[in-house]
CSV table of C-alpha atoms in Angstrom, one decimal:
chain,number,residue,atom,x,y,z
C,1141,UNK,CA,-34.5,6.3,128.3
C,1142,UNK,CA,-32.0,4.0,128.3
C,1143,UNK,CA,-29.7,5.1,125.2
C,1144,UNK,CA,-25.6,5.8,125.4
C,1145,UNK,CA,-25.4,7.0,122.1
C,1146,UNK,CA,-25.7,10.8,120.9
C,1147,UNK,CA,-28.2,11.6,118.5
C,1148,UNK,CA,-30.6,14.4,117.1
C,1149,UNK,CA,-34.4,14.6,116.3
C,1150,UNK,CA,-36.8,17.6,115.4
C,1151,UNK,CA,-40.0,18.5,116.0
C,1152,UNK,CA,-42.6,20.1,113.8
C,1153,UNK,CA,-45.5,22.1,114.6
C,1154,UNK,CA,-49.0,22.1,112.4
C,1155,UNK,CA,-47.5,21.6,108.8
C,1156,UNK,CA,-51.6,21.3,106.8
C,1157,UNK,CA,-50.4,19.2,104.2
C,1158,UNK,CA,-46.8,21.1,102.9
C,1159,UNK,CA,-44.3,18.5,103.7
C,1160,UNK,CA,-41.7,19.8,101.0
C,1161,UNK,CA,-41.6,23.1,102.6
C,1162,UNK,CA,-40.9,20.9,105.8
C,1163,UNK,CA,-38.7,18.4,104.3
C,1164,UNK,CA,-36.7,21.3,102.8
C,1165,UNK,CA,-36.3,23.2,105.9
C,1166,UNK,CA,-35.3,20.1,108.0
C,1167,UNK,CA,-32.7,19.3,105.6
C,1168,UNK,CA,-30.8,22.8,105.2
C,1169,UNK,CA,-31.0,22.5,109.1
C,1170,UNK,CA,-28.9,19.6,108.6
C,1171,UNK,CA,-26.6,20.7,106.2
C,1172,UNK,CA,-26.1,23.9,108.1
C,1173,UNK,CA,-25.2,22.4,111.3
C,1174,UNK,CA,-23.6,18.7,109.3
C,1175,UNK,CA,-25.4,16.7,111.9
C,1176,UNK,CA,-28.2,13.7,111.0
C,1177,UNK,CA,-31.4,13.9,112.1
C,1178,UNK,CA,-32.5,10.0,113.2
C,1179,UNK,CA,-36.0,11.1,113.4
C,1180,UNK,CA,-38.7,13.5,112.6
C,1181,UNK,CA,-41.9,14.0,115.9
C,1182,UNK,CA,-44.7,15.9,114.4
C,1183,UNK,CA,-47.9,17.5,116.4
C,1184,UNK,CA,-51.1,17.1,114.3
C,1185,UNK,CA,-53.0,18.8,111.2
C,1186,UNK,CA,-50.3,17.0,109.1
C,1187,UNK,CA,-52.9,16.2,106.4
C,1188,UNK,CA,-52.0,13.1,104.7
C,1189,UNK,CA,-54.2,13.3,102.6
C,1190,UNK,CA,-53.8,10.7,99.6
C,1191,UNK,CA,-56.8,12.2,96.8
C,1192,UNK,CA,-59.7,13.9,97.1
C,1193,UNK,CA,-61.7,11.5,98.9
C,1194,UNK,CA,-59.4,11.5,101.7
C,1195,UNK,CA,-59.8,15.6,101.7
C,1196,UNK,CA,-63.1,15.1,101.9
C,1197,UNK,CA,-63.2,13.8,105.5
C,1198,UNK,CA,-61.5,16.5,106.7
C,1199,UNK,CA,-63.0,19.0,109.1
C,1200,UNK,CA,-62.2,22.5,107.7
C,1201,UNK,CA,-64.2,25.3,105.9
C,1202,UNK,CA,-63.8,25.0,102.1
C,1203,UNK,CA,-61.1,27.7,101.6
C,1204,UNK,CA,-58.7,25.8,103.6
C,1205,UNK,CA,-59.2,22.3,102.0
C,1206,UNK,CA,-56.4,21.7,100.2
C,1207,UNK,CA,-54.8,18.2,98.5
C,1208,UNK,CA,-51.3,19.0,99.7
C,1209,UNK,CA,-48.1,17.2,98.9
C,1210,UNK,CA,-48.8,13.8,100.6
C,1211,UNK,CA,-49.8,12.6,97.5
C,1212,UNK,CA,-46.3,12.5,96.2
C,1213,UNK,CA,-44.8,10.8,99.2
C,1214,UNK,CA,-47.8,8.1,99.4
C,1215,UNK,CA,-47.4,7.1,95.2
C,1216,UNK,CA,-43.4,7.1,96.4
C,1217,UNK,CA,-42.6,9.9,93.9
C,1218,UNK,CA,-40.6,11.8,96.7
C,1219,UNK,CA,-39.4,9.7,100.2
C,1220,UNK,CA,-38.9,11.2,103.6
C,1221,UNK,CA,-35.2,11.7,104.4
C,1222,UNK,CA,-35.9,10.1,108.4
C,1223,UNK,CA,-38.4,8.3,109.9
C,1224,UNK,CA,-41.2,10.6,110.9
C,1225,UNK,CA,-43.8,10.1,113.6
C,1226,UNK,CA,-47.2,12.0,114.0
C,1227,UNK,CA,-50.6,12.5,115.5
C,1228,UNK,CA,-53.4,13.7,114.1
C,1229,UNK,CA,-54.9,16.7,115.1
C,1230,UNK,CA,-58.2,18.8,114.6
C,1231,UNK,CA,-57.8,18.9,110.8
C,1232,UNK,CA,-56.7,15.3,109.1
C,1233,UNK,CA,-58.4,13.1,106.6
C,1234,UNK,CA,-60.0,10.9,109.7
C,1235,UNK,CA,-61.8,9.1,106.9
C,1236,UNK,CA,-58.1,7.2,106.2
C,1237,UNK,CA,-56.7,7.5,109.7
C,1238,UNK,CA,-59.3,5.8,111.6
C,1239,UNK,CA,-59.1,2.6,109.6
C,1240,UNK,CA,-56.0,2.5,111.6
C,1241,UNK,CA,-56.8,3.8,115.2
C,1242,UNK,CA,-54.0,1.9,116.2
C,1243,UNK,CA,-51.5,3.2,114.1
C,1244,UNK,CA,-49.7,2.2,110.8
C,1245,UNK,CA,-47.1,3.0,108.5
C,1246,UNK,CA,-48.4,5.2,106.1
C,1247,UNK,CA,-45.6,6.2,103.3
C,1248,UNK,CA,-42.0,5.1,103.4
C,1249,UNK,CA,-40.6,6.8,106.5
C,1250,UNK,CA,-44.3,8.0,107.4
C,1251,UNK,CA,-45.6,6.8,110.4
C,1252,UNK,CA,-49.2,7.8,112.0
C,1253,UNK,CA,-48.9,6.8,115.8
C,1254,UNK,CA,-53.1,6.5,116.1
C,1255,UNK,CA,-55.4,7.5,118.3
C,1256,UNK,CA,-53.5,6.9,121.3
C,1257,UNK,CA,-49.6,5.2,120.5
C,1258,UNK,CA,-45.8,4.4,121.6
C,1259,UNK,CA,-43.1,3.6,119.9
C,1260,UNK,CA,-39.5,2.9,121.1
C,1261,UNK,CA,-36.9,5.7,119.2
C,1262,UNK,CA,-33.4,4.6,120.4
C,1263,UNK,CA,-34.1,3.9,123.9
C,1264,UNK,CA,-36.8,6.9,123.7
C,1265,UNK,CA,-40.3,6.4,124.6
C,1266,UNK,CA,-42.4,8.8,122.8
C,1267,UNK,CA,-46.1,8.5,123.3
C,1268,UNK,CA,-49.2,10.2,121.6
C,1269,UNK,CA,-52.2,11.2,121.6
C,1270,UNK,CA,-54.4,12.4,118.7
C,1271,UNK,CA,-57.3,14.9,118.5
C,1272,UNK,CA,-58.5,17.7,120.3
C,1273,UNK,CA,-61.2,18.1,123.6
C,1274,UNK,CA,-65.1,18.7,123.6
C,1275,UNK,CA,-66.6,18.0,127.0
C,1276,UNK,CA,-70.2,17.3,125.5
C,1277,UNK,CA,-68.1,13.9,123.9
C,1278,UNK,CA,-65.6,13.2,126.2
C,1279,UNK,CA,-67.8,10.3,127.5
C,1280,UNK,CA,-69.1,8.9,124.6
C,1281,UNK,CA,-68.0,6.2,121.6
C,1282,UNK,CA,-66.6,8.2,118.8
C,1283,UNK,CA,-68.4,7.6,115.5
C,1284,UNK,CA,-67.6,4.9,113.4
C,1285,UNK,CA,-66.4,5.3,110.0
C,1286,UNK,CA,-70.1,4.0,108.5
C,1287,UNK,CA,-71.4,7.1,109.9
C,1288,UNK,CA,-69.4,9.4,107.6
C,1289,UNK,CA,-71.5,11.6,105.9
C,1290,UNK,CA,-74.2,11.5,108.3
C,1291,UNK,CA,-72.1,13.3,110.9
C,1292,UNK,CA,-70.3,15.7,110.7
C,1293,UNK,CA,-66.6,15.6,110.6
C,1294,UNK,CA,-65.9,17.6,113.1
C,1295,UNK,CA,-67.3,14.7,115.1
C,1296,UNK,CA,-64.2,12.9,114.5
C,1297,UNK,CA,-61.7,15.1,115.8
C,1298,UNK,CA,-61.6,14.5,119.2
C,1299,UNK,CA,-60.1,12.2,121.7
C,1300,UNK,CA,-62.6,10.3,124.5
C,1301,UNK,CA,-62.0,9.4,128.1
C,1302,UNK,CA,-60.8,5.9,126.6
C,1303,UNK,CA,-57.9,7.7,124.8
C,1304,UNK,CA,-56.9,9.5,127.6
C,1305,UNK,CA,-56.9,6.3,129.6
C,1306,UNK,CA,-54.8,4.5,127.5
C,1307,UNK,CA,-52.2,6.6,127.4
C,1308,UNK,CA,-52.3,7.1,131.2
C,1309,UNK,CA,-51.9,3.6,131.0
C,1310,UNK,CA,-48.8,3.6,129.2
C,1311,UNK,CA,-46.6,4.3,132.4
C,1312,UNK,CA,-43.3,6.4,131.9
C,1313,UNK,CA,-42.7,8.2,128.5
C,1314,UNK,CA,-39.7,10.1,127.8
C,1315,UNK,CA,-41.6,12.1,124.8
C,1316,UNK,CA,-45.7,13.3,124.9
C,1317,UNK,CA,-47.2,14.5,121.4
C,1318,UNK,CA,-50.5,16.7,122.1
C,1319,UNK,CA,-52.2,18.3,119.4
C,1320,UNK,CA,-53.7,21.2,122.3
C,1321,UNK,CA,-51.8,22.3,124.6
C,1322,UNK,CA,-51.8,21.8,128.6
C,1323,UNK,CA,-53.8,23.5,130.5
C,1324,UNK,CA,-52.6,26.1,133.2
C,1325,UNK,CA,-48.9,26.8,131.4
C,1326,UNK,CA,-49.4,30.3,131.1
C,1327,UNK,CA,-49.2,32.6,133.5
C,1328,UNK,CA,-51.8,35.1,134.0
C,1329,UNK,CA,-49.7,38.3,133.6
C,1330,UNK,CA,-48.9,36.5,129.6
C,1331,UNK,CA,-53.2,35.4,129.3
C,1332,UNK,CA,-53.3,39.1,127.4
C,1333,UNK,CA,-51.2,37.7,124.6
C,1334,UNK,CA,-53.7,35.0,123.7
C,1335,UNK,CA,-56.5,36.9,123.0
C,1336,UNK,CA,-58.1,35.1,120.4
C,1337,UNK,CA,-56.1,32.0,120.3
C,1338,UNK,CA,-57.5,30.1,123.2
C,1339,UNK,CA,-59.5,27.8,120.9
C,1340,UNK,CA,-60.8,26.6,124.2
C,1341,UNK,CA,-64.2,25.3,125.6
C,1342,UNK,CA,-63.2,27.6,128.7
C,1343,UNK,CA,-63.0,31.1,127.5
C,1344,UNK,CA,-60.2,32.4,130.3
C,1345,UNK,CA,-58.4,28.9,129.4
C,1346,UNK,CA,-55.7,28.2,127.3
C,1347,UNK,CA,-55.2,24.6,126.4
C,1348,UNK,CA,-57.3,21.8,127.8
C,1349,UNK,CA,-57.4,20.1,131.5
C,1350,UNK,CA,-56.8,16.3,130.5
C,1351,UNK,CA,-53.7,17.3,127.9
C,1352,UNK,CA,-52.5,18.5,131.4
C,1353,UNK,CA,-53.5,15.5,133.4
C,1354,UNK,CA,-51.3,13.5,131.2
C,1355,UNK,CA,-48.3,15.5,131.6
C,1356,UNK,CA,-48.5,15.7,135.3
C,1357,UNK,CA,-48.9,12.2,135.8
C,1358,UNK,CA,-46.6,10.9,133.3
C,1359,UNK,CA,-44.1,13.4,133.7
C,1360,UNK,CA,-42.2,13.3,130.4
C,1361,UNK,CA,-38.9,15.1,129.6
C,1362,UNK,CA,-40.4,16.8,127.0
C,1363,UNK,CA,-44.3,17.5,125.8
C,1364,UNK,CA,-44.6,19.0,122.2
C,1365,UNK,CA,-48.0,20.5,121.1
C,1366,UNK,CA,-49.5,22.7,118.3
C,1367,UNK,CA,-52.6,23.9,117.3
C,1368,UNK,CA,-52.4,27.4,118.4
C,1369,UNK,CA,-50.1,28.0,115.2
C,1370,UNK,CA,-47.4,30.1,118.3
C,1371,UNK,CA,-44.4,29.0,119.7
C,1372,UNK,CA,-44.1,28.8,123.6
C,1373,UNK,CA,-41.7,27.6,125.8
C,1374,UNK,CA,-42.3,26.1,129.5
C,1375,UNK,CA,-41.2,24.3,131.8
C,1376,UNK,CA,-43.2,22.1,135.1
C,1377,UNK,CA,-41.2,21.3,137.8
C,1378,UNK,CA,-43.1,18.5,140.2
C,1379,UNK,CA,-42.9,18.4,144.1
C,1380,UNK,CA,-40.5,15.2,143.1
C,1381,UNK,CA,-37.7,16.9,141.5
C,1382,UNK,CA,-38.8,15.8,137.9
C,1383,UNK,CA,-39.7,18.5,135.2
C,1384,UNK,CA,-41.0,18.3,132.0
C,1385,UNK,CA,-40.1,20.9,129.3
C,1386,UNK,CA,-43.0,22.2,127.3
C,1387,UNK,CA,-42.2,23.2,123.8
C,1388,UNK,CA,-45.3,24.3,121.5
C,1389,UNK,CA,-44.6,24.9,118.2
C,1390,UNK,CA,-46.0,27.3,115.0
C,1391,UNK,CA,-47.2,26.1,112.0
C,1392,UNK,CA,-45.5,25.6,109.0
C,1393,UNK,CA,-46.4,29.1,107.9
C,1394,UNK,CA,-45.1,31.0,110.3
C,1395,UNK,CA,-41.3,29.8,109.1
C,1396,UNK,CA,-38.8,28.6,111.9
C,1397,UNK,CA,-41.1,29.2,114.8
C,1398,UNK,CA,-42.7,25.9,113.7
C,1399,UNK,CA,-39.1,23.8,114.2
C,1400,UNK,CA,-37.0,22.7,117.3
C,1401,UNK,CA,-34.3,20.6,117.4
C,1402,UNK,CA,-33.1,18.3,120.1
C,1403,UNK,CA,-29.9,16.1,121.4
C,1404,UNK,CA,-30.1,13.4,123.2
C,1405,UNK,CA,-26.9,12.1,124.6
C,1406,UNK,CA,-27.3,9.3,127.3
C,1407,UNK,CA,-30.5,10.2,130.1
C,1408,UNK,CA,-30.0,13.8,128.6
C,1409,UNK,CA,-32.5,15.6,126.0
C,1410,UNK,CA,-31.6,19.4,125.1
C,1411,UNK,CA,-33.4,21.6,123.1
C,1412,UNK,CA,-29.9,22.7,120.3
C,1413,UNK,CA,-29.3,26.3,119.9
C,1414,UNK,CA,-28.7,26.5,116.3
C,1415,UNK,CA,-24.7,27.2,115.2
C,1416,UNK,CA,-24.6,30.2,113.0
């Protein structure tokens, strides 16, 4: 992170397709505090999905398949204030995202960072990775999009040991997007609060162990995740004096939970306490 300037981004938890209700909250945020945001980081199960086709791709039971507002943003009938950045998670229309594993420009201001990505936000390195863990695939070729509908979707949800190596290749990021959390970030006197929301392989394990792997040897500044729809707040400190901040956020319907704001002014990102 090489930046001088001052500046303000947000991120955003699981929002499952409502991006006015995201877009509207962002935007009070702004006019509350009268500061800019230059960018929007989002973790996953953003759901752009485009029609019904694209729904249909999905993985998710039937009751929670649902079009969404991408539609409007995609046919340019409502525009992103900021340019937002995101990776897929465990519930996206992987039918449309993998014809662009590497990434592409989606809607105006809508960016999809691909299966593994990087992109350079005003001197910040934010890096990402898409999907969610199963051992029993880790090691194997994902399917290819001529397979739909003789797999399942679910097949398409999670990231490989290629994915994970590309991003280790990456070298220093200032910014990780998971979709899962880390594994090992909560201590075991809090494990009796996740009761139920481990979505784990590992029953006594919250998050997974290569989500963790790529925050300890990249050591980012920050790491936002999702996918447990709860906000948690962390922070790794390495035998080298670097630390990476943690910051796992709600979704969308959970209200504020799912936000956080940050400055970044110089080498310095801070999570903002919001002026009242």
């Amino acid at each position: 992170m090489s930046s001088t300037q001052t500046f303000f981004f947000a991120g955003v938890g699981d929002v499952h397709g409502h991006m006015h209700r995201m877009v509207s909250h962002l935007t009070a945020w702004e006019e509350r505090n009268r500061k800019p945001l230059d960018f929007v980081l989002q973790v996953g199960d953003f759901e752009p999905h485009r029609d019904d086709a694209d729904l249909a791709t999905m993985a998710a039971p039937m009751k929670y398949r649902h079009l969404g507002d991408f539609a409007a943003y995609h046919q340019r009938r409502r525009r992103f204030p900021w340019p937002l950045y995101f990776i897929g998670g465990n519930h996206e229309p992987y039918g449309h995202l993998d014809l662009h594993p590497e990434g592409a420009t989606l809607a105006p201001h809508c960016h999809y960072l691909g299966r593994t990505g990087l992109v350079d936000l005003n001197g910040l390195r934010v890096a990402g990775l898409s999907g969610i863990h199963r051992e029993a695939t880790f090691t194997r070729p994902r399917p290819t999009l001529a397979s739909l509908g003789e797999v399942s979707n679910k097949d398409f949800t999670f990231f490989n040991e290629q994915d994970v190596e590309r991003v280790l290749a990456l070298g220093h990021v200032d910014v990780l997007l998971l979709h899962d959390w880390p594994a090992g970030i909560i201590p075991p006197e809090e494990a009796v609060h996740f009761e139920g929301l481990r979505r784990s392989a590992d029953p006594e394990l919250v998050g997974n162990e290569y989500a963790r792997l790529l925050v300890d040897a990249l050591q980012p500044q920050l790491v936002l995740c999702g996918h447990l729809h709860r906000r948690y707040a962390t922070t790794l400190q390495y035998s080298n004096g670097q630390q990476s901040r943690v910051r796992c956020l709600a979704s969308l319907d959970q209200g504020a939970d799912a936000f956080a704001v940050f400055r970044v002014q110089g080498t310095t990102l801070q999570e903002v306490t919001e002026q009242k």
